[in-house]
Coordinates of C-alpha atoms and ligand atoms in Angstrom, one line a residue:
M1029 CA 104.9 107.5 112.0
R1030 CA 107.9 105.8 113.5
I1031 CA 110.7 107.7 115.1
A1032 CA 114.0 106.1 116.4
V1033 CA 116.2 108.0 118.9
V1034 CA 119.8 107.1 119.3
T1035 CA 120.6 108.2 122.8
L1036 CA 122.5 107.4 126.0
F1037 CA 119.4 108.6 128.0
P1038 CA 116.3 106.8 126.6
V1039 CA 114.5 107.1 129.9
M1040 CA 114.7 110.9 129.8
I1041 CA 112.9 111.0 126.5
R1042 CA 110.5 108.2 127.1
E1043 CA 109.2 109.8 130.3
A1044 CA 108.8 113.2 128.8
L1045 CA 106.8 111.8 125.9
A1046 CA 104.3 109.9 128.1
H1047 CA 102.2 113.0 128.9
G1048 CA 99.5 115.1 127.3
V1049 CA 98.8 115.3 123.6
V1050 CA 102.0 113.3 122.5
G1051 CA 101.3 110.6 125.2
R1052 CA 97.9 110.1 123.7
A1053 CA 99.2 109.9 120.2
M1054 CA 101.5 107.1 121.3
E1055 CA 98.6 105.3 123.0
R1056 CA 96.6 105.5 119.8
G1057 CA 99.5 104.2 117.8
V1058 CA 99.7 107.1 115.4
L1059 CA 103.3 107.7 116.7
E1060 CA 105.8 105.1 117.7
V1061 CA 109.1 106.0 119.3
E1062 CA 111.9 103.5 119.6
Y1063 CA 115.2 103.8 121.4
F1064 CA 118.7 102.7 120.5
D1065 CA 121.2 103.1 123.3
P1066 CA 124.9 103.0 122.3
R1067 CA 125.6 101.6 125.8
D1068 CA 123.8 98.4 124.8
H1069 CA 126.4 98.0 122.1
A1070 CA 129.5 98.7 124.2
T1071 CA 131.9 95.7 124.0
D1072 CA 134.0 96.0 127.2
V1073 CA 133.1 95.0 130.7
H1074 CA 132.8 98.7 131.8
R1075 CA 130.4 99.3 128.8
T1076 CA 132.5 102.3 127.8
V1077 CA 130.7 104.8 125.4
D1078 CA 133.2 107.7 125.4
D1079 CA 136.8 108.0 124.2
R1080 CA 139.6 110.6 124.4
P1081 CA 139.7 113.3 121.6
Y1082 CA 142.5 113.2 119.1
G1083 CA 144.5 116.4 119.5
G1084 CA 144.1 116.2 123.3
G1085 CA 142.3 118.6 125.5
P1086 CA 139.6 118.3 128.1
G1087 CA 136.3 116.4 127.5
M1088 CA 135.5 113.2 125.8
V1089 CA 133.9 112.2 122.4
L1090 CA 131.2 109.6 121.9
K1091 CA 132.9 106.3 121.1
V1092 CA 132.6 105.4 117.5
E1093 CA 131.7 101.6 117.5
P1094 CA 128.8 101.6 120.0
L1095 CA 127.3 104.7 118.4
R1096 CA 127.6 103.3 114.9
T1097 CA 126.1 100.0 115.9
A1098 CA 123.2 101.7 117.6
L1099 CA 122.6 103.9 114.5
R1100 CA 122.8 101.0 112.1
R1101 CA 120.4 99.0 114.2
A1102 CA 118.0 101.9 114.1
A1103 CA 118.3 102.2 110.3
A1104 CA 117.7 98.5 109.9
T1105 CA 114.6 98.6 112.1
L1106 CA 112.9 101.6 110.6
P1107 CA 111.2 101.9 107.2
P1108 CA 113.8 102.1 104.4
G1109 CA 114.7 105.6 103.4
S1110 CA 114.1 107.0 106.9
R1111 CA 116.2 110.2 107.2
R1112 CA 119.0 110.1 109.8
V1113 CA 119.2 113.5 111.6
Y1114 CA 122.0 114.6 113.8
L1115 CA 120.9 117.2 116.4
G1116 CA 123.6 119.8 116.9
A1117 CA 123.9 123.6 117.3
D1118 CA 125.5 123.9 113.8
G1119 CA 122.6 122.3 111.9
R1120 CA 119.8 123.7 109.8
R1121 CA 117.4 125.6 111.9
F1122 CA 114.4 123.4 112.9
D1123 CA 111.1 125.3 112.5
Q1124 CA 107.5 124.5 111.6
A1125 CA 108.3 124.2 107.9
V1126 CA 111.0 121.5 108.6
A1127 CA 108.5 119.7 110.8
R1128 CA 105.8 119.8 108.1
E1129 CA 108.3 118.4 105.7
A1130 CA 109.3 115.6 108.0
C1131 CA 105.8 114.6 109.2
G1132 CA 105.0 113.1 105.8
D1133 CA 107.9 110.6 106.1
R1134 CA 107.2 107.1 107.4
G1135 CA 110.3 107.0 109.6
L1136 CA 112.8 109.4 111.2
I1137 CA 116.1 108.7 113.0
L1138 CA 117.3 111.3 115.5
V1139 CA 120.8 111.1 116.9
A1140 CA 121.4 112.8 120.3
G1141 CA 125.0 113.6 121.0
R1142 CA 126.6 113.8 124.4
Y1143 CA 130.0 114.7 125.9
E1144 CA 131.8 117.1 123.5
G1145 CA 130.2 115.5 120.5
V1146 CA 130.5 112.7 118.0
D1147 CA 133.4 111.7 115.7
E1148 CA 133.0 113.9 112.6
R1149 CA 133.4 110.9 110.2
C1150 CA 130.4 109.3 111.9
I1151 CA 128.3 112.4 111.3
E1152 CA 129.4 112.5 107.6
R1153 CA 129.0 108.8 106.8
E1154 CA 126.1 107.7 109.0
T1155 CA 123.7 110.7 109.0
D1156 CA 121.9 112.6 106.2
E1157 CA 121.2 116.0 107.8
Q1158 CA 121.9 118.2 110.9
W1159 CA 119.2 120.1 112.6
S1160 CA 119.5 122.8 115.4
I1161 CA 116.6 124.0 117.5
G1162 CA 118.1 127.4 118.1
D1163 CA 121.3 129.4 118.9
Y1164 CA 122.2 128.1 122.3
V1165 CA 124.4 125.3 123.7
L1166 CA 122.8 122.3 125.5
S1167 CA 124.6 119.5 127.3
G1168 CA 123.0 116.8 125.0
G1169 CA 120.8 116.3 122.0
E1170 CA 117.9 114.8 124.1
L1171 CA 116.0 118.1 124.6
P1172 CA 116.3 118.9 120.9
A1173 CA 115.0 115.4 120.1
L1174 CA 112.0 116.0 122.4
V1175 CA 111.3 119.4 120.7
V1176 CA 111.5 117.8 117.3
I1177 CA 109.2 114.8 118.3
D1178 CA 106.6 117.0 120.0
T1179 CA 106.4 119.4 117.0
I1180 CA 106.1 116.6 114.4
A1181 CA 103.7 114.6 116.5
R1182 CA 101.2 117.5 116.5
L1183 CA 101.2 117.5 112.7
I1184 CA 100.3 113.8 112.4
P1185 CA 96.7 113.2 111.6
G1186 CA 95.0 111.7 114.6
T1187 CA 97.3 113.3 117.2
L1188 CA 95.1 116.4 117.9
G1189 CA 91.4 116.1 118.5
S1190 CA 89.2 117.6 115.8
A1191 CA 88.7 120.8 117.9
E1192 CA 92.4 121.4 118.4
S1193 CA 93.3 120.8 114.7
A1194 CA 90.5 123.0 113.5
V1195 CA 92.1 125.9 115.4
Q1196 CA 95.5 125.0 114.1
E1197 CA 94.4 124.9 110.4
S1198 CA 92.4 128.1 110.6
F1199 CA 93.3 131.5 109.4
S1200 CA 95.9 131.9 112.2
D1201 CA 98.5 129.9 110.2
G1202 CA 101.9 131.5 110.3
L1203 CA 100.9 134.1 112.9
L1204 CA 101.5 134.3 116.6
D1205 CA 98.6 133.2 118.8
W1206 CA 95.9 135.6 120.0
P1207 CA 95.5 136.2 123.7
H1208 CA 93.3 133.8 125.8
Y1209 CA 91.1 134.6 128.8
T1210 CA 89.1 132.6 131.3
R1211 CA 87.1 133.3 134.5
P1212 CA 86.9 135.5 136.5
P1213 CA 85.6 138.3 134.3
A1214 CA 87.9 140.8 136.1
I1215 CA 91.4 140.4 137.8
D1216 CA 92.5 143.5 139.8
G1217 CA 90.3 145.7 137.7
L1218 CA 91.5 144.2 134.4
A1219 CA 88.5 143.2 132.4
V1220 CA 88.2 140.5 129.7
P1221 CA 87.8 142.2 126.3
A1222 CA 84.1 142.8 125.9
V1223 CA 83.8 141.2 122.4
L1224 CA 84.6 137.8 124.0
M1225 CA 81.5 138.0 126.2
S1226 CA 79.3 139.2 123.3
G1227 CA 78.4 135.8 122.0
D1228 CA 78.9 137.2 118.5
H1229 CA 81.0 134.4 117.0
A1230 CA 81.8 136.2 113.8
A1231 CA 83.0 139.3 115.8
I1232 CA 85.1 137.0 118.0
Q1233 CA 86.8 135.4 115.1
R1234 CA 87.5 138.7 113.6
W1235 CA 89.0 140.0 116.9
R1236 CA 91.2 137.0 117.3
L1237 CA 92.6 137.2 113.8
Q1238 CA 93.2 140.9 114.4
Q1239 CA 95.0 140.2 117.7
A1240 CA 97.1 137.5 116.0
L1241 CA 98.0 139.9 113.2
G1242 CA 98.7 142.8 115.6
R1243 CA 100.9 140.7 117.9
T1244 CA 102.9 139.3 115.0
W1245 CA 103.4 142.8 113.6
L1246 CA 104.6 144.0 117.0
R1247 CA 106.7 141.1 118.1
R1248 CA 107.8 139.2 115.0
P1249 CA 107.4 141.5 112.0
E1250 CA 109.7 139.2 109.9
L1251 CA 107.1 136.4 110.2
L1252 CA 104.4 138.7 108.7
E1253 CA 106.7 139.8 106.0
R1254 CA 107.4 136.2 105.0
R1255 CA 103.7 135.1 105.2
G1256 CA 102.0 138.1 103.5
M1257 CA 98.4 139.2 104.2
S1258 CA 95.1 139.1 102.4
E1259 CA 93.3 142.4 101.8
E1260 CA 90.9 141.7 104.7
E1261 CA 93.9 141.0 107.0
R1262 CA 95.6 144.3 105.9
V1263 CA 92.4 146.2 106.9
L1264 CA 92.3 144.4 110.3
L1265 CA 95.9 145.2 111.0
E1266 CA 95.5 148.9 110.1
E1267 CA 92.6 149.1 112.5
F1268 CA 94.8 147.4 115.2
K1269 CA 97.5 150.0 114.6
I1270 CA 95.0 152.9 114.9
E1271 CA 93.4 151.6 118.0
R1272 CA 96.9 151.0 119.5
A1273 CA 98.0 154.5 118.7
C1274 CA 94.9 155.9 120.3
R1275 CA 95.5 153.8 123.4
T1276 CA 99.1 155.0 123.6
D1277 CA 97.9 158.6 123.3
R1278 CA 95.5 158.1 126.2
I1279 CA 98.3 156.7 128.4
E1280 CA 100.6 159.6 127.4
D1281 CA 97.8 162.1 128.3
S1282 CA 97.2 160.5 131.7
K1283 CA 100.8 161.0 132.6
R1284 CA 100.6 164.7 131.9
Ligands
4H7_2329 C1 126.0 117.3 119.2 C2 127.3 117.7 119.3 C3 121.8 120.7 120.0 C4 125.1 117.5 120.2 C5 127.8 118.4 120.4 C6 122.7 119.9 120.7 C7 122.5 122.6 121.2 C8 121.7 122.0 120.2 C9 125.6 118.2 121.3 C10 126.9 118.6 121.4 C11 123.4 120.5 121.7 C12 120.8 122.9 119.4 C13 127.7 118.5 123.7 C14 128.1 120.5 122.3 C15 127.9 119.4 124.9 C16 128.3 121.3 123.6 C17 128.8 121.3 125.9 C18 124.6 118.4 122.4 N1 123.3 121.8 121.9 N2 127.3 119.4 122.6 N3 128.7 120.5 124.7 N4 120.9 124.2 119.5 N5 124.3 119.8 122.5 O1 119.9 122.4 118.7

């Protein structure tokens, strides 16, 4: 897949993408990220990329011409039909489903705003969609671009090793993760759950699914609501609730 980022800070994104799983995906060539910097298309000696807002007030707006040229270069370079996405807090919420939808595309253009934002007509005429990564204000669209690229990259075949993708595709889909443990077997008297030391792989799988269901029920019930459960999963979750209730009782008792 090819992703173009229109940004005043290409180095910020390039360096962040050089590491770990995404870095390897780029080395293998399953993901290609290209940069289009409006500053390269500024026309004056100072290479100006901002301009004063109509209506006055503090702050500046990304200058139209350099941005538009960078965006059009990106669109001309990427496969025809690549979606142009503006990253802003008022966009459609970016989540795993949006990422899954995008990872099938051959190309994607991400526009990272800076200053107080981008001329509204540019957004309307030169982009197709707006995405937001969450309800908070950031000083630029570069971090959202990184979040989007990392999430999508993990879904491209060839990014994750076979072991990693096996875990991802397994029963845990749509659930929060189960807890993980490594050595030592006890930390300050806190032991690793015994089942994980049992060597019984079926029991371990069952326990992990149960933990994932239980945690999702406790922390993000709306995710479970949306996803639904199989009959087997319902039974596992009921067992989780009962065990948890017993544990809570024991804690209450010990306080008395
Ligand atoms: C576009 C327009 C995305 C991009 C304005 C981007 C949050 C998100 C930005 C702005 C973003 C998100 C410029 C508005 C800086 C706020 C202080 C970059 N913030 N900004 N101003 N939630 N900011 O996805």
